Tab-separated table of C-alpha atoms in Angstrom:
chain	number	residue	atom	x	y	z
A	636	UNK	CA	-17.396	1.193	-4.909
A	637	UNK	CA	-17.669	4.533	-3.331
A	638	UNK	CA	-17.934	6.448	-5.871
A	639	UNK	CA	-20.898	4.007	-7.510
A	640	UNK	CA	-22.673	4.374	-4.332
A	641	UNK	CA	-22.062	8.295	-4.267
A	642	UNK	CA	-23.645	8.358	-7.668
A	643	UNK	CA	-26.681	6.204	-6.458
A	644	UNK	CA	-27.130	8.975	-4.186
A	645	UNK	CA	-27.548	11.287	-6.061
A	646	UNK	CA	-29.704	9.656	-8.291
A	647	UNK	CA	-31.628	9.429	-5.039
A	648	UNK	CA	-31.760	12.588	-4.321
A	649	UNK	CA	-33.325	14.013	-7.666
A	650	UNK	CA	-35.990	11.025	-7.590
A	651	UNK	CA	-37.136	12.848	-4.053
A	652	UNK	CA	-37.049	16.217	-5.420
A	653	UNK	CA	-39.110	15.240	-8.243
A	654	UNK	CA	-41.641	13.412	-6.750
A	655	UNK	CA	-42.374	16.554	-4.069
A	656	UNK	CA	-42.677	19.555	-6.721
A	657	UNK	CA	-44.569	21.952	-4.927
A	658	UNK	CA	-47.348	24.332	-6.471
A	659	UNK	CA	-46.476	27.422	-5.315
A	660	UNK	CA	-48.686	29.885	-3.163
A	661	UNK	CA	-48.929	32.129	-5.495
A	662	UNK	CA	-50.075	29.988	-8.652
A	663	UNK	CA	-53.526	28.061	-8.523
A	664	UNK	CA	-53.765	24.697	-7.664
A	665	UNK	CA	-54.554	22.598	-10.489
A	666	UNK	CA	-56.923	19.405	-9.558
A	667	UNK	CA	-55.729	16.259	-11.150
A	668	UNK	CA	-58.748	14.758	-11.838
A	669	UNK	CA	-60.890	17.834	-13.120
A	670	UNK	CA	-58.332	19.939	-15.070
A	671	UNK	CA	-59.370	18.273	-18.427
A	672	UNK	CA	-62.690	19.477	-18.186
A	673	UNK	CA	-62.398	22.287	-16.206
A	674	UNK	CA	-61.405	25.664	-17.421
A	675	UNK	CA	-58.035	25.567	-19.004
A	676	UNK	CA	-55.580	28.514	-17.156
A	677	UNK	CA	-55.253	30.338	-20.166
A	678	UNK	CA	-58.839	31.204	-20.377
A	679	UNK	CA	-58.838	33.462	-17.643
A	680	UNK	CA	-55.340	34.722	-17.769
A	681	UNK	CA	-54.665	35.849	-21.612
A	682	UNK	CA	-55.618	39.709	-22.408
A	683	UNK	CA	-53.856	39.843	-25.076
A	684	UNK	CA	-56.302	40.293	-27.887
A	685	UNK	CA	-54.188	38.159	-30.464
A	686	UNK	CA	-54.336	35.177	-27.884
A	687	UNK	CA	-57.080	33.319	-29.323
A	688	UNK	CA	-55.127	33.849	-32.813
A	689	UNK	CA	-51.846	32.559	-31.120
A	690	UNK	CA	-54.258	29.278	-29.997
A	691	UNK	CA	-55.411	28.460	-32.710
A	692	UNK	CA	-54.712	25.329	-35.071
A	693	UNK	CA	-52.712	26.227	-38.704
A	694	UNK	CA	-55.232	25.445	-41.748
A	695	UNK	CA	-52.774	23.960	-44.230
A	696	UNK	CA	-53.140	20.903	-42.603
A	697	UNK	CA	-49.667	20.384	-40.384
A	698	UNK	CA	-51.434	20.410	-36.825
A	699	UNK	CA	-51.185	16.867	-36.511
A	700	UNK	CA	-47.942	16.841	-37.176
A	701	UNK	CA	-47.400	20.346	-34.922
A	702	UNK	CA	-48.655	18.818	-32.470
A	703	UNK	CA	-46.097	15.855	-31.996
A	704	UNK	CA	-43.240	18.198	-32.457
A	705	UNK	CA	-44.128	20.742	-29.756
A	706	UNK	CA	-44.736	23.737	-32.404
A	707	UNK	CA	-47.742	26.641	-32.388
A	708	UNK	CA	-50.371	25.885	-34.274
A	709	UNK	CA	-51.068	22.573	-33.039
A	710	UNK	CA	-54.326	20.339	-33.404
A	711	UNK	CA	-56.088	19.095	-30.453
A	712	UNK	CA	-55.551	15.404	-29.060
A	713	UNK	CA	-58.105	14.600	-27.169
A	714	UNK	CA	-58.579	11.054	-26.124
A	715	UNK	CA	-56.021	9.694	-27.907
A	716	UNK	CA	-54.420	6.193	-26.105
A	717	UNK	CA	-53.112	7.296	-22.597
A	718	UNK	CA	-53.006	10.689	-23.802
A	719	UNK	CA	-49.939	9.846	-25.987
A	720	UNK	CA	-50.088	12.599	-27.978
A	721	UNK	CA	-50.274	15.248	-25.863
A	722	UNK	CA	-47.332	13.664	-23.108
A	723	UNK	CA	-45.016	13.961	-26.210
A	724	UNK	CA	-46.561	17.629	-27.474
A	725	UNK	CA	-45.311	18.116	-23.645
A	726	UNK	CA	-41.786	16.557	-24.137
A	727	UNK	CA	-41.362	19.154	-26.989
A	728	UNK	CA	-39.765	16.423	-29.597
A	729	UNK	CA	-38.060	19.511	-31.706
A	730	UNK	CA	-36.244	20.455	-29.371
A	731	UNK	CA	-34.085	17.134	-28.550
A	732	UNK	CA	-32.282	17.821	-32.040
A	733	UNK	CA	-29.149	20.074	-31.002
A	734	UNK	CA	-28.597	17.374	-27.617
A	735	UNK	CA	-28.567	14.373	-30.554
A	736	UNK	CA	-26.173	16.292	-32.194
A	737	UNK	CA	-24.123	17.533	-29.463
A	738	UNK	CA	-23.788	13.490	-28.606
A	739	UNK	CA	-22.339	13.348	-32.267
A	740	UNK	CA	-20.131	15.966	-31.778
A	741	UNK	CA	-18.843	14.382	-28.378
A	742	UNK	CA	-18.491	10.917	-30.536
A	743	UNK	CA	-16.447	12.927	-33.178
A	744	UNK	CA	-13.881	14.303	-29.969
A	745	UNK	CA	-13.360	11.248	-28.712
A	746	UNK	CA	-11.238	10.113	-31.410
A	747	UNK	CA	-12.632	6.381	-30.896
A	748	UNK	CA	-16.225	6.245	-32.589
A	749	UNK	CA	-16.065	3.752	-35.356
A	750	UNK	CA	-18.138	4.393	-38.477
A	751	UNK	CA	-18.737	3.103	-42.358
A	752	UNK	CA	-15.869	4.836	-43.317
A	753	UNK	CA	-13.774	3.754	-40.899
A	754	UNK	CA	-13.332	0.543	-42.372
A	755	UNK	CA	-11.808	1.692	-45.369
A	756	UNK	CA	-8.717	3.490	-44.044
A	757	UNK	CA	-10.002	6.576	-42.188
A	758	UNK	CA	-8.760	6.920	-38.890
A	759	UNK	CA	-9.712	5.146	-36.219
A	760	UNK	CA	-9.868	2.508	-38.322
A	761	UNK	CA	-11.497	-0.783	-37.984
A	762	UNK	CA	-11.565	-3.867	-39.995
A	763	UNK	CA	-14.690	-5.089	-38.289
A	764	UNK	CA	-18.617	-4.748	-39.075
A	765	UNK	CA	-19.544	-5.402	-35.645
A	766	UNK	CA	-17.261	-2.675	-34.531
A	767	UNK	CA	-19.226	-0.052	-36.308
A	768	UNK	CA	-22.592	-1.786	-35.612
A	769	UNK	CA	-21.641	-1.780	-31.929
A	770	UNK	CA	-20.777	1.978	-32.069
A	771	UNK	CA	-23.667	3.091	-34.016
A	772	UNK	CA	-25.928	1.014	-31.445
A	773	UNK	CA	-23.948	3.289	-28.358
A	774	UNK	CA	-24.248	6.242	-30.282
A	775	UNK	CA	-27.906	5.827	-30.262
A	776	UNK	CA	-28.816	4.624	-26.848
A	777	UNK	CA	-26.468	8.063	-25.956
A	778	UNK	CA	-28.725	9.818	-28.119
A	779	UNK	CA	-31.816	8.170	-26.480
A	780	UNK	CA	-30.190	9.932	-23.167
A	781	UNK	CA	-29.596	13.194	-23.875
A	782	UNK	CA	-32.566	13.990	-26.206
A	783	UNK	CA	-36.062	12.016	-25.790
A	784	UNK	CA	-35.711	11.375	-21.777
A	785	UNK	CA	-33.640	13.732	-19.963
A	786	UNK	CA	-34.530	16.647	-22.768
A	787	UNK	CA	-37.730	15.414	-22.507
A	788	UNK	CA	-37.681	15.626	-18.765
A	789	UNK	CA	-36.427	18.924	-18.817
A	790	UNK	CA	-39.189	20.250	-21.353
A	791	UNK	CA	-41.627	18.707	-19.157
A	792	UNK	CA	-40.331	20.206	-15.990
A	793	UNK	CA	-40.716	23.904	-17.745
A	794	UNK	CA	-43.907	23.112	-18.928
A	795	UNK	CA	-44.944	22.690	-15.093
A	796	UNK	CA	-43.659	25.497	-13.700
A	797	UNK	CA	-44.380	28.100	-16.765
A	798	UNK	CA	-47.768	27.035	-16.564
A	799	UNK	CA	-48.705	30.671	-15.403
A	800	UNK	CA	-46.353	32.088	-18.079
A	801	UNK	CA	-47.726	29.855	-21.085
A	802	UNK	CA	-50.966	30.894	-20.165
A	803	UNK	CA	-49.960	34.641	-21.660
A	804	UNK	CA	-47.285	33.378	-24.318
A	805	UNK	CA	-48.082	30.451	-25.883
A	806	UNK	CA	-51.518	29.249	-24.660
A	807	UNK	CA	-52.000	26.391	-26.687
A	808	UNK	CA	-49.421	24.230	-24.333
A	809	UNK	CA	-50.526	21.164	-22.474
A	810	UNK	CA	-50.881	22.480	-19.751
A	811	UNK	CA	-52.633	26.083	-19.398
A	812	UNK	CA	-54.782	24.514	-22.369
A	813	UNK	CA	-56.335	22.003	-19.912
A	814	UNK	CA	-55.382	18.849	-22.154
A	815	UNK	CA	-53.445	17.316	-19.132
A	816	UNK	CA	-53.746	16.510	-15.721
A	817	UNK	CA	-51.370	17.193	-12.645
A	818	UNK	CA	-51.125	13.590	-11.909
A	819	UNK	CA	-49.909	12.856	-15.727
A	820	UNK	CA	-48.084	15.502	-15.385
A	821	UNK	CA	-45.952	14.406	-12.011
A	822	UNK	CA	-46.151	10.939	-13.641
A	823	UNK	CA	-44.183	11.550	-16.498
A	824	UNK	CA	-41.190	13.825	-15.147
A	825	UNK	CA	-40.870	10.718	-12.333
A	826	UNK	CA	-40.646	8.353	-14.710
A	827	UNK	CA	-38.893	10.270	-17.510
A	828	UNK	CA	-36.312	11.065	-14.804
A	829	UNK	CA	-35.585	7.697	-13.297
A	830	UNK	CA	-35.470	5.779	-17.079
A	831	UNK	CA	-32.872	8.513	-17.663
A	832	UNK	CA	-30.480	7.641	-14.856
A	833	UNK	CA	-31.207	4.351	-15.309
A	834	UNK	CA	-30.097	4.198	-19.008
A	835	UNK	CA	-27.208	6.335	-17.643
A	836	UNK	CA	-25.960	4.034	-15.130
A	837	UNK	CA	-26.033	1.003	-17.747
A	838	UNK	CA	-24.432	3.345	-20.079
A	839	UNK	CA	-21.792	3.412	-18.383
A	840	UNK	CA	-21.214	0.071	-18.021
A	841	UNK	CA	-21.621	-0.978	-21.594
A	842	UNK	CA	-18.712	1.928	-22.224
A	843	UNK	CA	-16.493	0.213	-19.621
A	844	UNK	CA	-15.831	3.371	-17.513
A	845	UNK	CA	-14.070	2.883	-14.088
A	846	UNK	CA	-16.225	5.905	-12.770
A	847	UNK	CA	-19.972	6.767	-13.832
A	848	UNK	CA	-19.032	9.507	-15.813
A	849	UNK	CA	-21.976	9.143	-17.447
A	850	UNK	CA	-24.195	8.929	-14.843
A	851	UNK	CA	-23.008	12.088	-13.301
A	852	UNK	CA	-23.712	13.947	-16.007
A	853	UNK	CA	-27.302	12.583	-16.442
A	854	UNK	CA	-27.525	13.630	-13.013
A	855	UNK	CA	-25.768	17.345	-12.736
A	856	UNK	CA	-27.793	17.895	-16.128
A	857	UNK	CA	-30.967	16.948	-14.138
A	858	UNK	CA	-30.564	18.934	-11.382
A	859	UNK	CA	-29.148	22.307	-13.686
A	860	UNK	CA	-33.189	21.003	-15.373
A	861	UNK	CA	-34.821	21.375	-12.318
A	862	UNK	CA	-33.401	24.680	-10.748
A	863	UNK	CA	-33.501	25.712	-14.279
A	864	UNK	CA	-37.244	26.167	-14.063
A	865	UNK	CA	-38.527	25.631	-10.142
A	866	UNK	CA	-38.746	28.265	-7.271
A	867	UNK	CA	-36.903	29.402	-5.306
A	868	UNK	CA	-33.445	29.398	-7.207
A	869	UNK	CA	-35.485	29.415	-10.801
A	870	UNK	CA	-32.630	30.284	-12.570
A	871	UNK	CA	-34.710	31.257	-15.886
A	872	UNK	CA	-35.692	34.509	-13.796
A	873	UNK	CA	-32.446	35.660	-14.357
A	874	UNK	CA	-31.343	36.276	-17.701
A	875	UNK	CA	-27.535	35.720	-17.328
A	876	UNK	CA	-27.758	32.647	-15.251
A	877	UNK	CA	-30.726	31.526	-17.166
A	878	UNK	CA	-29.503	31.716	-20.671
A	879	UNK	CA	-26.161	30.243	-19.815
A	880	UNK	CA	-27.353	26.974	-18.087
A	881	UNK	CA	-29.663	26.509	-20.992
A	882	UNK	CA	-26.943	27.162	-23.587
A	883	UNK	CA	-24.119	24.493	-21.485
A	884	UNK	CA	-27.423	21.975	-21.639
A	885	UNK	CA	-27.661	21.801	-25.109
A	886	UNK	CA	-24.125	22.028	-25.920
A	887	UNK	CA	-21.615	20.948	-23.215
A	888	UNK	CA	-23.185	18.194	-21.270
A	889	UNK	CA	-24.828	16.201	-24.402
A	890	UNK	CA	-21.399	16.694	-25.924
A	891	UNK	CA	-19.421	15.353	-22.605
A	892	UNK	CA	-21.914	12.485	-23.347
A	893	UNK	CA	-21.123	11.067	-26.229
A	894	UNK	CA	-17.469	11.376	-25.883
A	895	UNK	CA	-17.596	9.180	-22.489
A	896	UNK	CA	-19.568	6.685	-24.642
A	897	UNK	CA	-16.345	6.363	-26.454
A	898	UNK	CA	-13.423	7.169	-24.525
A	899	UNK	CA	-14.075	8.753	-21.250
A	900	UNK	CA	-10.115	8.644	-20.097
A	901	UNK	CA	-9.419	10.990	-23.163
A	902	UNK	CA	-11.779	13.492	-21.767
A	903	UNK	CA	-8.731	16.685	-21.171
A	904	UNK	CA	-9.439	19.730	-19.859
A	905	UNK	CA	-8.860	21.464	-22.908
A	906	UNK	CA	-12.038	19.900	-24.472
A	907	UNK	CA	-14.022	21.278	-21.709
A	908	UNK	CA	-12.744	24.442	-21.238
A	909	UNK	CA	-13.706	24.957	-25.311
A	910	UNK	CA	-17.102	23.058	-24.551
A	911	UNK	CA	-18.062	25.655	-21.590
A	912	UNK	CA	-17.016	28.516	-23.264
A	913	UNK	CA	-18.918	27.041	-26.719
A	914	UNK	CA	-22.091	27.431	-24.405
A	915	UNK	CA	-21.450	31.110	-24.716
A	916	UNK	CA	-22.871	31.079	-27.987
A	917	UNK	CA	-25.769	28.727	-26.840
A	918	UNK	CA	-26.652	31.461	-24.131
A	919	UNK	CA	-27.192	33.662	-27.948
A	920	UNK	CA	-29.417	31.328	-29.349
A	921	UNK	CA	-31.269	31.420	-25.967
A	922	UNK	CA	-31.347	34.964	-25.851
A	923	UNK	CA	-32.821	34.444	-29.743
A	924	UNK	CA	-35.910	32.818	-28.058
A	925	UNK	CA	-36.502	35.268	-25.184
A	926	UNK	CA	-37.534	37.845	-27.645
A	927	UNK	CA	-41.151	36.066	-28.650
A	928	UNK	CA	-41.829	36.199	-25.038
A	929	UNK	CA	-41.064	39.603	-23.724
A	930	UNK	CA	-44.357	40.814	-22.865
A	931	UNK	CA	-45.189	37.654	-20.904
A	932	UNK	CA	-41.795	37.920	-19.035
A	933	UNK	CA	-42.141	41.086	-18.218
A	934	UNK	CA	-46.235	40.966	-17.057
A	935	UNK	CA	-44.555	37.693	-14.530
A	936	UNK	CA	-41.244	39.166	-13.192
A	937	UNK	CA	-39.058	37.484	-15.457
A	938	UNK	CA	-36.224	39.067	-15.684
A	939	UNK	CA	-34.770	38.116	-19.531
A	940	UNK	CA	-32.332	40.355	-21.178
A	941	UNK	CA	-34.827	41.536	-23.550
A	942	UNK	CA	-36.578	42.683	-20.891
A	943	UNK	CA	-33.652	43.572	-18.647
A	944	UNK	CA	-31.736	45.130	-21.032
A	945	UNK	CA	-33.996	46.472	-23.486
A	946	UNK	CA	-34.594	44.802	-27.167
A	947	UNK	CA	-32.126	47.045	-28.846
A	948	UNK	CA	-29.051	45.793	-25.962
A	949	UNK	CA	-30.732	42.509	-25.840
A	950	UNK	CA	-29.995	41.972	-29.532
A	951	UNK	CA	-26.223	43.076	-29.738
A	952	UNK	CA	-25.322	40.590	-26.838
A	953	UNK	CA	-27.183	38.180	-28.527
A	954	UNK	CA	-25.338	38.202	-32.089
A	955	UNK	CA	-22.046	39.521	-30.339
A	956	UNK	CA	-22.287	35.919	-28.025
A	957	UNK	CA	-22.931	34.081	-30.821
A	958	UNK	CA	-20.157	35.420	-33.363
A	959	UNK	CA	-17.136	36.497	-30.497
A	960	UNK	CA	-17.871	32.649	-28.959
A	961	UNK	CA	-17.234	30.874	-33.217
A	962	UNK	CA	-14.203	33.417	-34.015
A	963	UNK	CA	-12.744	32.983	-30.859
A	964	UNK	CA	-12.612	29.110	-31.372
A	965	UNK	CA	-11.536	29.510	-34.604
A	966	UNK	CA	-8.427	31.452	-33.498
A	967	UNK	CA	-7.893	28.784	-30.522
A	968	UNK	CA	-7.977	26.068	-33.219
A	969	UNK	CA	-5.636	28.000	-35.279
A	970	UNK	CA	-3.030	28.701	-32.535
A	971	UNK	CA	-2.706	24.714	-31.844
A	972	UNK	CA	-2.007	24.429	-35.515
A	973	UNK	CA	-5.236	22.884	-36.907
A	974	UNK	CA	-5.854	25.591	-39.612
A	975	UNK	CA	-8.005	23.896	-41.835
A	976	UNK	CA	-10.376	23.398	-39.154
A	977	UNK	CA	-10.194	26.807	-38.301
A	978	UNK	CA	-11.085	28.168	-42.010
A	979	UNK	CA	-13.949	25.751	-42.296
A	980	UNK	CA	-15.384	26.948	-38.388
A	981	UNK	CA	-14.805	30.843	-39.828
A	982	UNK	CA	-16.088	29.923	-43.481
A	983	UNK	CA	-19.329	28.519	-40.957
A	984	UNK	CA	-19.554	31.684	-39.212
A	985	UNK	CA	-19.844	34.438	-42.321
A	986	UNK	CA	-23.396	33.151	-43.572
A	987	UNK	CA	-24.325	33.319	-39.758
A	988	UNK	CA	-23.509	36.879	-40.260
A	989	UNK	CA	-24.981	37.929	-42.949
A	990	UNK	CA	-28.669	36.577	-41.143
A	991	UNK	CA	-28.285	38.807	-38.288
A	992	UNK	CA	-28.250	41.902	-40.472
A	993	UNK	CA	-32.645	41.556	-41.247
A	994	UNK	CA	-32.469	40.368	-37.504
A	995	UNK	CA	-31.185	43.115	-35.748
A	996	UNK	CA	-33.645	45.077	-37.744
A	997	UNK	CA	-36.293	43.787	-36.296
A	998	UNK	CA	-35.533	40.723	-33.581
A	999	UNK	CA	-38.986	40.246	-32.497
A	1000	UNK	CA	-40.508	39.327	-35.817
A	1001	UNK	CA	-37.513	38.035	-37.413
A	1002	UNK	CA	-36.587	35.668	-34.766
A	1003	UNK	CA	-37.730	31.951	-36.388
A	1004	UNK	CA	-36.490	33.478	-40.004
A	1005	UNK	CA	-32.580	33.490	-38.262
A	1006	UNK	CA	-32.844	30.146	-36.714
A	1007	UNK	CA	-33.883	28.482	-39.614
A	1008	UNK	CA	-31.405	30.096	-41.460
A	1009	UNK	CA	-27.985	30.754	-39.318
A	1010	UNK	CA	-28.484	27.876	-36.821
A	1011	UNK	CA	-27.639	24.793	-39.626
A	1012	UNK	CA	-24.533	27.008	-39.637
A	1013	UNK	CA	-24.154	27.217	-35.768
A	1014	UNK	CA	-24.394	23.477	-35.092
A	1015	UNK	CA	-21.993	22.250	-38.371
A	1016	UNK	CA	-19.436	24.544	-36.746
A	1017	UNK	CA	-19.668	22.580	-33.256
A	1018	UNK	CA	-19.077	19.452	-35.096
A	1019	UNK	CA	-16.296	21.189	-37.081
A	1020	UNK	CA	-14.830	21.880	-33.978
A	1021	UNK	CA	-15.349	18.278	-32.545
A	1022	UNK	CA	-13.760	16.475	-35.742
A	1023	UNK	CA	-10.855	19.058	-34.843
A	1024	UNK	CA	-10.890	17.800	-31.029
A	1025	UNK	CA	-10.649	14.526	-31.722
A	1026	UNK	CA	-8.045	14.844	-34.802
A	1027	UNK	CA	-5.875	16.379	-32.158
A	1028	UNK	CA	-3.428	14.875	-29.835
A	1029	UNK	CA	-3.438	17.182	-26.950
């Protein structure tokens, strides 16, 4: 009982601190009801002479669809139903992919998610439909968690505060572009926040766990979202602090998630010892997406390691993080004795390799051609590694 009402605290806690964000003194104060039609931010910030470029909607006819992903080149939405459109342009939909499958992953390591082919002999198996169907349906609300609302949350929190920053990087966002209000704004990270703990809390319940695991998750993750982004401890300003607690996001906690959907007790510290230092390699790919924005950072104080460091440092840590991190789970997996899963997680990592060689030549413009083709490689080796977890008996 305790321990529930702790949580409920808590929960209490980051409702307050999200419904009194605070525009800091420095930043102008943005007037809920004019800001659609009054000057978007951007217009008197960007100097950059490729800005209006950078704004502008693609021609080959995927701003629409831009647009609902988060993505440059988007079309314009206005007056679409409640502003639909652009709330979920703000939510940054793209991004919620590597939290879905870091709840996957977590499913996988728990040893205890029952799927199709579980019912013909793989282990755990399972003689009953409704013991898939029932699994598939937690594996999906889990997914709802981690990616649409509290990702979603988190995007929209950033938007907020980068609203200064956008307005030199990437001034075709939500907000410096005018398209939404303050009050939508505040509206949506309230209400994106408190559906997320919410769903956590029932979570939790459905699962059958003694403590709210999940719930404390949903609510550390919220609160790494919001320091993450808002002064004074804005922990993006920083690029070792900043890079890391965006790497454990996207890795660690959605991962924690879905195995507590499953089988919280089997949770061993093993698994999250490999899960935190896994993040290492998601404070790379973070590091991968500080290089587009270097100029911006820099003009605002923040203090990246591209801009801390330099590009040409910036870029070793970066692949070094990303590489040391996969070969160093490999040889963990190998020492317990699961070698197969260790060939496949190396076999995972070589192609990753062989991407970084046109990136290090040139990180800045070669930054999107390395995700798209090294990170399919990144995130099957995190699930590599969770089918090993969960094959395991620690």
């Amino acid at each position: 009982g305790n321990l529930r009402k702790s949580g409920m605290v808590g929960v209490a806690f980051l409702v307050v601190s999200a419904t009194s964000f605070s525009t800091p003194s420095k930043q102008p104060v943005l007037r809920p009801v004019l800001l659609r039609h009054s000057l978007p931010i951007a217009s008197e910030k960007v100097t950059d002479p490729n800005a209006a470029q950078t704004n502008a909607e693609v021609t080959d006819g995927s701003g629409g669809i831009r647009q609902l992903l988060g993505l440059k080149g988007a079309s314009s939405a206005e007056g679409s139903f409640l502003n639909w459109k652009i709330r979920l342009q703000l939510m940054k939909p793209a991004t919620w992919i590597p939290l879905i499958w870091g709840v996957a992953c977590g499913a996988a390591a728990s040893g205890n998610y029952h799927a199709v082919w579980n019912l013909f002999g793989d282990a755990p198996t399972t003689s009953s439909w409704s013991v898939v169907g029932e699994d598939t349906l937690k594996a999906i609300a889990a997914m709802l968690l981690s990616g649409p609302i509290l990702c979603g949350f988190t995007q929209t929190c950033n938007d907020w505060f980068d609203r200064e920053l956008d307005a030199i990087n990437e001034p075709y966002r939500p907000i410096p572009s005018g398209a939404i209000s303050e009050l939508e704004v505040y509206s949506q990270i309230c209400g994106l926040l408190v559906a997320g703990l919410v769903l956590a809390w029932n979570l939790d319940g459905w699962a059958g766990n003694d403590w709210p695991v999940i719930t404390a998750i949903a609510v550390f993750g919220s609160l790494i979202a919001y320091i993450y982004s808002a002064p004074p401890l804005k922990l993006k300003a920083n690029g070792w602090t900043g890079t890391y607690a965006l790497g454990s996001s996207y890795i660690a906690l959605p991962w924690w998630c879905g195995h507590a959907m499953f089988n919280a007790a089997s949770i061993g510290w093993q698994e999250v010892i490999l899960t935190i230092l896994y993040s290492i390699a998601g404070l790379g790919i973070a590091i991968v997406n500080d290089f587009k924005s270097i100029e911006g950072d820099r003009a605002l104080g923040m203090n990246s390691l591209p801009v801390a460091f330099g590009i040409d440092a910036a870029k070793y840590i970066c692949v070094a993080s990303i590489d040391l991190t996969q070969l160093g789970v490999a040889a963990y997996l190998y020492s317990i004795g699961e070698l197969t899963y260790a060939a496949l997680l190396v076999a995972m990592v070589l192609p990753q390799m062989y991407s970084q060689i046109s990136f290090l030549q040139d990180p800045v413009a070669n930054d999107v051609k390395y995700q798209a083709a090294a990170q399919p490689f990144l995130v099957l080796g995190i699930l590599i590694t969770a089918l090993a977890v969960g094959h395991h008996k620690f």
